[in-house]
Amino acid sequence: KNQVEQSPQSLIILEGKNCTLQCNYTVSPFSNLRWYKQDTGRGPVSLTIMTFSENTKSNGRYTATLDADTKQSSLHITASQLSDSASYICVVSEGSSGSARQLTFGSGTQLTVLP
Amino acid sequence: EAQVTQNPRYLITVTGKKLTVTCSQNMNHEYMSWYRQDPGLGLRQIYYSMNVEVTDKGDVPEGYKVSRKEKRNFPLILESPSPNQTSLYFCASSSPSGGYEQYFGPGTRLTVT
């Protein structure tokens, strides 16, 4: 069964600090991996999408890495801000097309940034 | 503005009373999906649609129905809601031309008593 596991489940950091969130997956065949940010009570918003051939992708202060050999990804947040407080969800797409049908979602990491 | 809209945003209802949650997107996306999100379980797909009149079950379809009569709309129907369908529901759309990047709606919080 395809699985996506995220760690830690929750994380508290001080404003201005960096942090790294982890995602391990067993989805096969792999198409792409996405990181989403979800504010409380709102819909997820895409941060990055990486295909098999990409091992790093950045979006402002967010940098995602992918190691397709070990089936691991990480999301690094630099110089955290209070607005970074949210749940971060790792989503892996199965198959050759990456379509919406074949997505496996992680349970998310709840990040809290304190002043 | 490109967006996915859902209505209502909040709904409290009683067991057995049929309800419909609407979803509409203005991006001309082919794919649309419905998800439910429960604490500790993450997002789980209920139904998805690849295009007009083409729908298929996701991982947790029991107790739900959908239809796709128009490309922009994808309503979720609960014909006889039960308390275990109390959840936060999200509609999402995507397109192959956009790399299947999913755009999510704002969510509908449903409580069934």
XYZ file of C-alpha atoms in Angstrom:
228
model
C 0.000 0.000 0.000
C 1.308 3.442 -0.934
C 2.183 5.537 2.086
C 3.542 8.982 2.823
C 4.922 9.572 6.309
C 5.863 12.975 7.633
C 7.941 13.935 10.623
C 7.797 15.492 13.035
C 4.032 15.616 13.621
C 4.420 19.014 15.211
C 7.207 21.529 15.627
C 7.566 24.755 17.569
C 10.298 27.228 16.684
C 11.141 30.844 17.399
C 10.680 33.524 14.789
C 13.765 33.966 12.646
C 14.994 30.396 13.084
C 15.307 27.817 10.328
C 13.631 24.422 10.321
C 13.423 21.279 8.207
C 10.420 19.019 7.735
C 10.757 15.443 6.532
C 8.711 13.269 4.183
C 9.294 9.567 3.430
C 7.216 7.733 0.874
C 6.688 4.268 -0.521
C 4.673 5.313 -3.587
C 5.691 3.493 -6.729
C 5.939 4.195 -9.569
C 6.752 7.762 -8.651
C 5.569 10.706 -10.745
C 6.036 13.825 -8.675
C 6.153 15.121 -5.110
C 4.409 18.237 -3.878
C 4.565 20.279 -0.714
C 1.507 22.233 0.344
C 0.979 24.817 3.072
C -2.379 24.772 4.820
C -3.410 27.564 7.149
C -5.926 26.598 9.815
C -9.402 26.242 8.339
C -8.287 27.001 4.789
C -7.499 25.013 1.684
C -3.939 23.813 0.983
C -1.794 26.008 -1.230
C 0.976 24.590 -3.386
C 4.566 25.500 -2.468
C 6.612 23.275 -4.782
C 6.251 20.400 -7.226
C 9.248 18.191 -8.058
C 9.548 15.466 -10.644
C 11.891 12.494 -10.578
C 14.703 14.414 -12.254
C 14.630 17.389 -9.885
C 16.400 17.242 -6.536
C 15.950 20.831 -5.358
C 13.311 23.467 -5.865
C 12.881 26.788 -4.116
C 9.962 29.128 -3.565
C 11.155 32.173 -1.665
C 12.184 31.081 1.818
C 10.975 27.530 1.154
C 13.394 24.989 -0.345
C 12.342 21.438 -1.068
C 14.762 18.600 -1.746
C 14.069 15.187 -3.201
C 16.104 11.983 -3.108
C 14.215 9.585 -5.358
C 16.642 6.762 -4.589
C 15.912 6.774 -0.857
C 12.343 8.045 -1.382
C 12.825 10.973 0.927
C 12.024 14.646 0.670
C 12.548 17.583 2.967
C 11.171 21.102 3.164
C 13.534 23.685 4.600
C 12.154 26.986 5.827
C 14.647 29.797 6.223
C 14.296 32.758 8.599
C 10.859 31.722 9.771
C 8.068 34.248 10.177
C 4.907 34.175 12.276
C 2.916 33.690 9.071
C 4.714 30.393 8.483
C 2.609 28.869 11.266
C 0.565 26.263 9.393
C 0.345 22.602 8.504
C 2.753 21.454 5.793
C 1.560 18.525 3.734
C 3.658 16.249 1.549
C 1.800 14.689 -1.398
C 3.195 12.059 -3.745
C 1.763 11.276 -7.138
C 1.831 7.746 -8.490
C 2.057 6.600 -12.042
C 3.127 8.105 -15.308
C 0.724 11.005 -15.541
C 0.690 12.531 -12.090
C -3.042 13.011 -12.311
C -5.236 13.896 -9.388
C -6.518 10.339 -9.062
C -3.231 8.895 -7.949
C -2.237 11.157 -5.079
C -1.188 9.934 -1.658
C -1.276 12.524 1.104
C 0.813 12.680 4.251
C -0.836 13.661 7.522
C 1.133 16.887 7.696
C 3.542 18.605 10.072
C 1.991 21.306 12.225
C 4.496 24.165 12.504
C 4.108 26.884 15.110
C 6.349 29.936 14.977
C 6.531 31.904 18.210
C 7.611 35.547 18.548
C -9.006 35.861 -10.238
C -8.432 32.133 -10.674
C -10.219 30.329 -7.912
C -12.232 27.395 -6.633
C -15.344 28.318 -4.679
C -17.405 26.177 -2.342
C -20.765 26.750 -0.732
C -21.776 26.702 1.980
C -18.654 27.268 4.050
C -20.303 26.018 7.220
C -23.268 23.680 7.593
C -24.938 22.039 10.570
C -27.578 19.479 9.717
C -29.363 16.465 11.146
C -28.995 12.805 10.331
C -30.808 11.787 7.167
C -31.485 15.232 5.711
C -30.165 15.348 2.154
C -27.676 18.090 1.399
C -25.526 19.330 -1.466
C -22.202 21.137 -1.271
C -21.430 23.058 -4.433
C -18.015 23.507 -6.015
C -17.156 25.732 -8.945
C -13.859 26.613 -10.665
C -13.152 29.323 -13.224
C -9.872 27.947 -14.630
C -11.356 25.624 -17.252
C -9.732 22.668 -15.481
C -10.545 19.177 -16.638
C -9.926 17.433 -13.320
C -11.934 18.035 -10.175
C -11.881 16.168 -6.863
C -13.550 16.085 -3.493
C -11.630 15.387 -0.293
C -12.463 15.105 3.347
C -10.015 16.010 6.083
C -10.200 14.568 9.556
C -7.767 15.092 12.449
C -4.808 12.726 12.245
C -5.942 11.202 8.950
C -4.932 13.811 6.431
C -6.801 14.453 3.204
C -8.667 11.512 1.728
C -10.162 11.529 -1.746
C -13.910 10.908 -1.968
C -14.571 11.204 -5.706
C -12.825 12.639 -8.682
C -13.783 13.622 -12.211
C -11.559 13.672 -15.272
C -14.011 15.671 -17.350
C -17.712 16.271 -17.991
C -19.770 13.130 -17.341
C -16.648 11.203 -16.248
C -16.455 10.458 -12.534
C -14.875 7.737 -10.427
C -14.654 6.707 -6.814
C -11.765 7.750 -4.648
C -10.651 6.127 -1.417
C -13.725 6.875 0.750
C -16.804 7.155 -1.543
C -19.395 5.451 0.700
C -22.322 7.713 1.506
C -21.489 10.300 -1.161
C -22.571 11.026 -4.717
C -21.257 13.450 -7.310
C -22.164 14.667 -10.770
C -20.273 16.566 -13.455
C -22.766 17.987 -15.911
C -20.713 21.103 -16.609
C -16.955 21.512 -16.705
C -16.876 24.225 -14.051
C -19.160 22.595 -11.449
C -18.732 19.464 -9.339
C -21.331 19.208 -6.559
C -21.026 16.746 -3.674
C -24.268 15.155 -2.555
C -24.969 13.476 0.774
C -28.326 11.798 0.364
C -28.639 10.581 3.942
C -25.922 12.197 6.064
C -24.722 10.445 9.183
C -22.630 11.729 12.111
C -19.498 9.962 10.788
C -19.623 12.324 7.818
C -18.919 15.257 10.101
C -15.713 16.591 8.586
C -13.957 19.373 6.695
C -14.505 19.020 2.955
C -12.351 20.407 0.169
C -12.934 20.613 -3.538
C -9.922 20.859 -5.841
C -9.290 21.266 -9.551
C -6.301 20.701 -11.808
C -5.324 20.397 -15.436
C -2.740 18.373 -17.389
C -1.611 21.612 -19.037
C -0.760 22.944 -15.572
C 1.220 19.904 -14.515
C -1.757 18.691 -12.491
C -1.070 21.297 -9.817
C -4.128 21.205 -7.597
C -6.020 24.326 -6.617
C -8.113 23.866 -3.501
C -11.289 25.586 -2.458
C -11.663 27.259 0.951
C -13.351 24.262 2.542
C -16.795 23.395 3.912
C -17.114 22.466 7.566
C -19.998 20.028 7.921
C -21.493 18.907 11.212
C -24.117 16.152 11.232
C -25.981 15.711 14.530
